[in-house]
Amino acid sequence: MTGWKKARLLIAWLLGLYLARVYITMGWIKFDPHGFWTAAVERRGYPAWLRLAVGGIEVEGGAMLSVPWTATIGALAVAGVMVGAWITRYFDGRYVDVAWISCYLVALLWIAYEWREFRFWKRGQPRELDTPTGAPSKPYI
């Protein structure tokens, strides 16, 4: 692994930690039955269970962002929620929010891309990118 790749992974991990804090915090407040999000979901005509589902995905996905071998899955899960938020804000005419959500979405997709080789179901397997010819570095025994 090159120094540039290590630096990108470090930046992706630090950005993931920041986003983990953001999404865990934002997801957690969606569980308050008397909070802002309850009224916002009702006002937009979405079902009440959607608030809890989005909050759960944000909390769980945010926690997954802080662990490298689950960061890809967590980033993609939260990115899916953010696509829904993007569409909602776009049709509400809140274009500043759309711009911010777009930035978060790009950051999440970049994190998912950077950590793609470290998925938990691939741990312990040799990576084929380690050798110049593309052949596995060690045979499976």
GROMACS .gro file of C-alpha atoms in nm:
model
  141
    1MET     CA    1   0.000   0.000   0.000
    2THR     CA    2   0.141   0.334  -0.103
    3GLY     CA    3   0.181   0.633   0.123
    4TRP     CA    4  -0.083   0.820  -0.078
    5LYS     CA    5  -0.334   0.537  -0.023
    6LYS     CA    6  -0.257   0.536   0.351
    7ALA     CA    7  -0.310   0.912   0.367
    8ARG     CA    8  -0.644   0.882   0.182
    9LEU     CA    9  -0.756   0.607   0.420
   10LEU     CA   10  -0.662   0.820   0.720
   11ILE     CA   11  -0.855   1.117   0.581
   12ALA     CA   12  -1.152   0.890   0.501
   13TRP     CA   13  -1.143   0.748   0.853
   14LEU     CA   14  -1.128   1.094   1.016
   15LEU     CA   15  -1.410   1.219   0.794
   16GLY     CA   16  -1.601   0.901   0.882
   17LEU     CA   17  -1.559   0.972   1.253
   18TYR     CA   18  -1.693   1.324   1.205
   19LEU     CA   19  -1.989   1.199   1.002
   20ALA     CA   20  -2.049   0.921   1.255
   21ARG     CA   21  -2.095   1.184   1.524
   22VAL     CA   22  -2.326   1.388   1.299
   23TYR     CA   23  -2.546   1.096   1.196
   24ILE     CA   24  -2.566   0.935   1.539
   25THR     CA   25  -2.672   1.270   1.686
   26MET     CA   26  -2.922   1.348   1.409
   27GLY     CA   27  -3.060   0.995   1.408
   28TRP     CA   28  -3.101   0.982   1.784
   29ILE     CA   29  -3.321   1.292   1.799
   30LYS     CA   30  -3.561   1.133   1.550
   31PHE     CA   31  -3.672   0.891   1.825
   32ASP     CA   32  -3.826   1.175   2.030
   33PRO     CA   33  -4.205   1.147   1.976
   34HIS     CA   34  -4.254   1.516   2.063
   35GLY     CA   35  -3.958   1.653   1.868
   36PHE     CA   36  -3.919   1.850   1.549
   37TRP     CA   37  -3.894   1.546   1.324
   38THR     CA   38  -4.231   1.406   1.429
   39ALA     CA   39  -4.406   1.719   1.307
   40ALA     CA   40  -4.187   1.744   0.997
   41VAL     CA   41  -4.266   1.388   0.889
   42GLU     CA   42  -4.639   1.443   0.944
   43ARG     CA   43  -4.632   1.777   0.761
   44ARG     CA   44  -4.474   1.618   0.455
   45GLY     CA   45  -4.729   1.336   0.455
   46TYR     CA   46  -4.485   1.051   0.522
   47PRO     CA   47  -4.588   0.758   0.743
   48ALA     CA   48  -4.495   0.786   1.111
   49TRP     CA   49  -4.277   0.472   1.105
   50LEU     CA   50  -4.047   0.636   0.849
   51ARG     CA   51  -3.906   0.872   1.112
   52LEU     CA   52  -3.803   0.575   1.329
   53ALA     CA   53  -3.662   0.382   1.032
   54VAL     CA   54  -3.454   0.679   0.917
   55GLY     CA   55  -3.334   0.744   1.273
   56GLY     CA   56  -3.234   0.379   1.314
   57ILE     CA   57  -3.046   0.372   0.985
   58GLU     CA   58  -2.866   0.696   1.072
   59VAL     CA   59  -2.763   0.577   1.418
   60GLU     CA   60  -2.655   0.232   1.303
   61GLY     CA   61  -2.492   0.355   0.981
   62GLY     CA   62  -2.317   0.632   1.172
   63ALA     CA   63  -2.173   0.381   1.418
   64MET     CA   64  -2.058   0.164   1.128
   65LEU     CA   65  -1.869   0.460   0.977
   66SER     CA   66  -1.623   0.456   1.266
   67VAL     CA   67  -1.510   0.096   1.205
   68PRO     CA   68  -1.305   0.047   0.885
   69TRP     CA   69  -1.436  -0.297   0.787
   70THR     CA   70  -1.801  -0.183   0.822
   71ALA     CA   71  -1.753   0.172   0.690
   72THR     CA   72  -1.852   0.082   0.333
   73ILE     CA   73  -2.185  -0.067   0.439
   74GLY     CA   74  -2.257   0.212   0.686
   75ALA     CA   75  -2.174   0.483   0.433
   76LEU     CA   76  -2.397   0.325   0.167
   77ALA     CA   77  -2.686   0.284   0.412
   78VAL     CA   78  -2.669   0.646   0.525
   79ALA     CA   79  -2.621   0.758   0.163
   80GLY     CA   80  -2.950   0.587   0.077
   81VAL     CA   81  -3.125   0.786   0.347
   82MET     CA   82  -2.959   1.103   0.223
   83VAL     CA   83  -3.093   1.045  -0.128
   84GLY     CA   84  -3.443   1.049   0.022
   85ALA     CA   85  -3.361   1.366   0.215
   86TRP     CA   86  -3.222   1.524  -0.103
   87ILE     CA   87  -3.540   1.449  -0.297
   88THR     CA   88  -3.762   1.578  -0.016
   89ARG     CA   89  -3.568   1.904   0.019
   90TYR     CA   90  -3.555   1.951  -0.357
   91PHE     CA   91  -3.934   1.931  -0.393
   92ASP     CA   92  -3.974   2.161  -0.090
   93GLY     CA   93  -3.759   2.420  -0.272
   94ARG     CA   94  -3.490   2.421  -0.001
   95TYR     CA   95  -3.195   2.441  -0.236
   96VAL     CA   96  -2.936   2.540   0.025
   97ASP     CA   97  -3.021   2.218   0.211
   98VAL     CA   98  -2.995   2.030  -0.121
   99ALA     CA   99  -2.643   2.167  -0.167
  100TRP     CA  100  -2.536   2.062   0.184
  101ILE     CA  101  -2.694   1.719   0.149
  102SER     CA  102  -2.511   1.680  -0.183
  103CYS     CA  103  -2.179   1.749  -0.004
  104TYR     CA  104  -2.258   1.492   0.263
  105LEU     CA  105  -2.364   1.243  -0.001
  106VAL     CA  106  -2.039   1.285  -0.196
  107ALA     CA  107  -1.839   1.243   0.127
  108LEU     CA  108  -2.028   0.924   0.217
  109LEU     CA  109  -1.977   0.774  -0.128
  110TRP     CA  110  -1.607   0.860  -0.116
  111ILE     CA  111  -1.572   0.690   0.225
  112ALA     CA  112  -1.752   0.383   0.089
  113TYR     CA  113  -1.514   0.380  -0.208
  114GLU     CA  114  -1.196   0.418  -0.002
  115TRP     CA  115  -1.284   0.142   0.245
  116ARG     CA  116  -1.423  -0.101  -0.014
  117GLU     CA  117  -1.123  -0.336   0.013
  118PHE     CA  118  -1.161  -0.369   0.390
  119ARG     CA  119  -1.515  -0.507   0.407
  120PHE     CA  120  -1.564  -0.742   0.702
  121TRP     CA  121  -1.644  -1.045   0.484
  122LYS     CA  122  -1.313  -1.001   0.302
  123ARG     CA  123  -1.093  -0.976   0.611
  124GLY     CA  124  -0.804  -1.220   0.620
  125GLN     CA  125  -0.811  -1.294   0.247
  126PRO     CA  126  -0.516  -1.195   0.031
  127ARG     CA  127  -0.584  -0.898  -0.192
  128GLU     CA  128  -0.507  -0.942  -0.559
  129LEU     CA  129  -0.399  -0.581  -0.593
  130ASP     CA  130  -0.084  -0.641  -0.385
  131THR     CA  131   0.115  -0.787  -0.675
  132PRO     CA  132   0.191  -0.614  -1.004
  133THR     CA  133   0.062  -0.904  -1.216
  134GLY     CA  134  -0.273  -0.923  -1.039
  135ALA     CA  135  -0.207  -1.276  -0.913
  136PRO     CA  136  -0.280  -1.351  -0.547
  137SER     CA  137   0.018  -1.278  -0.325
  138LYS     CA  138  -0.019  -1.607  -0.132
  139PRO     CA  139  -0.204  -1.922  -0.232
  140TYR     CA  140  -0.501  -2.031  -0.024
  141ILE     CA  141  -0.403  -2.319   0.201
   0.00000   0.00000   0.00000
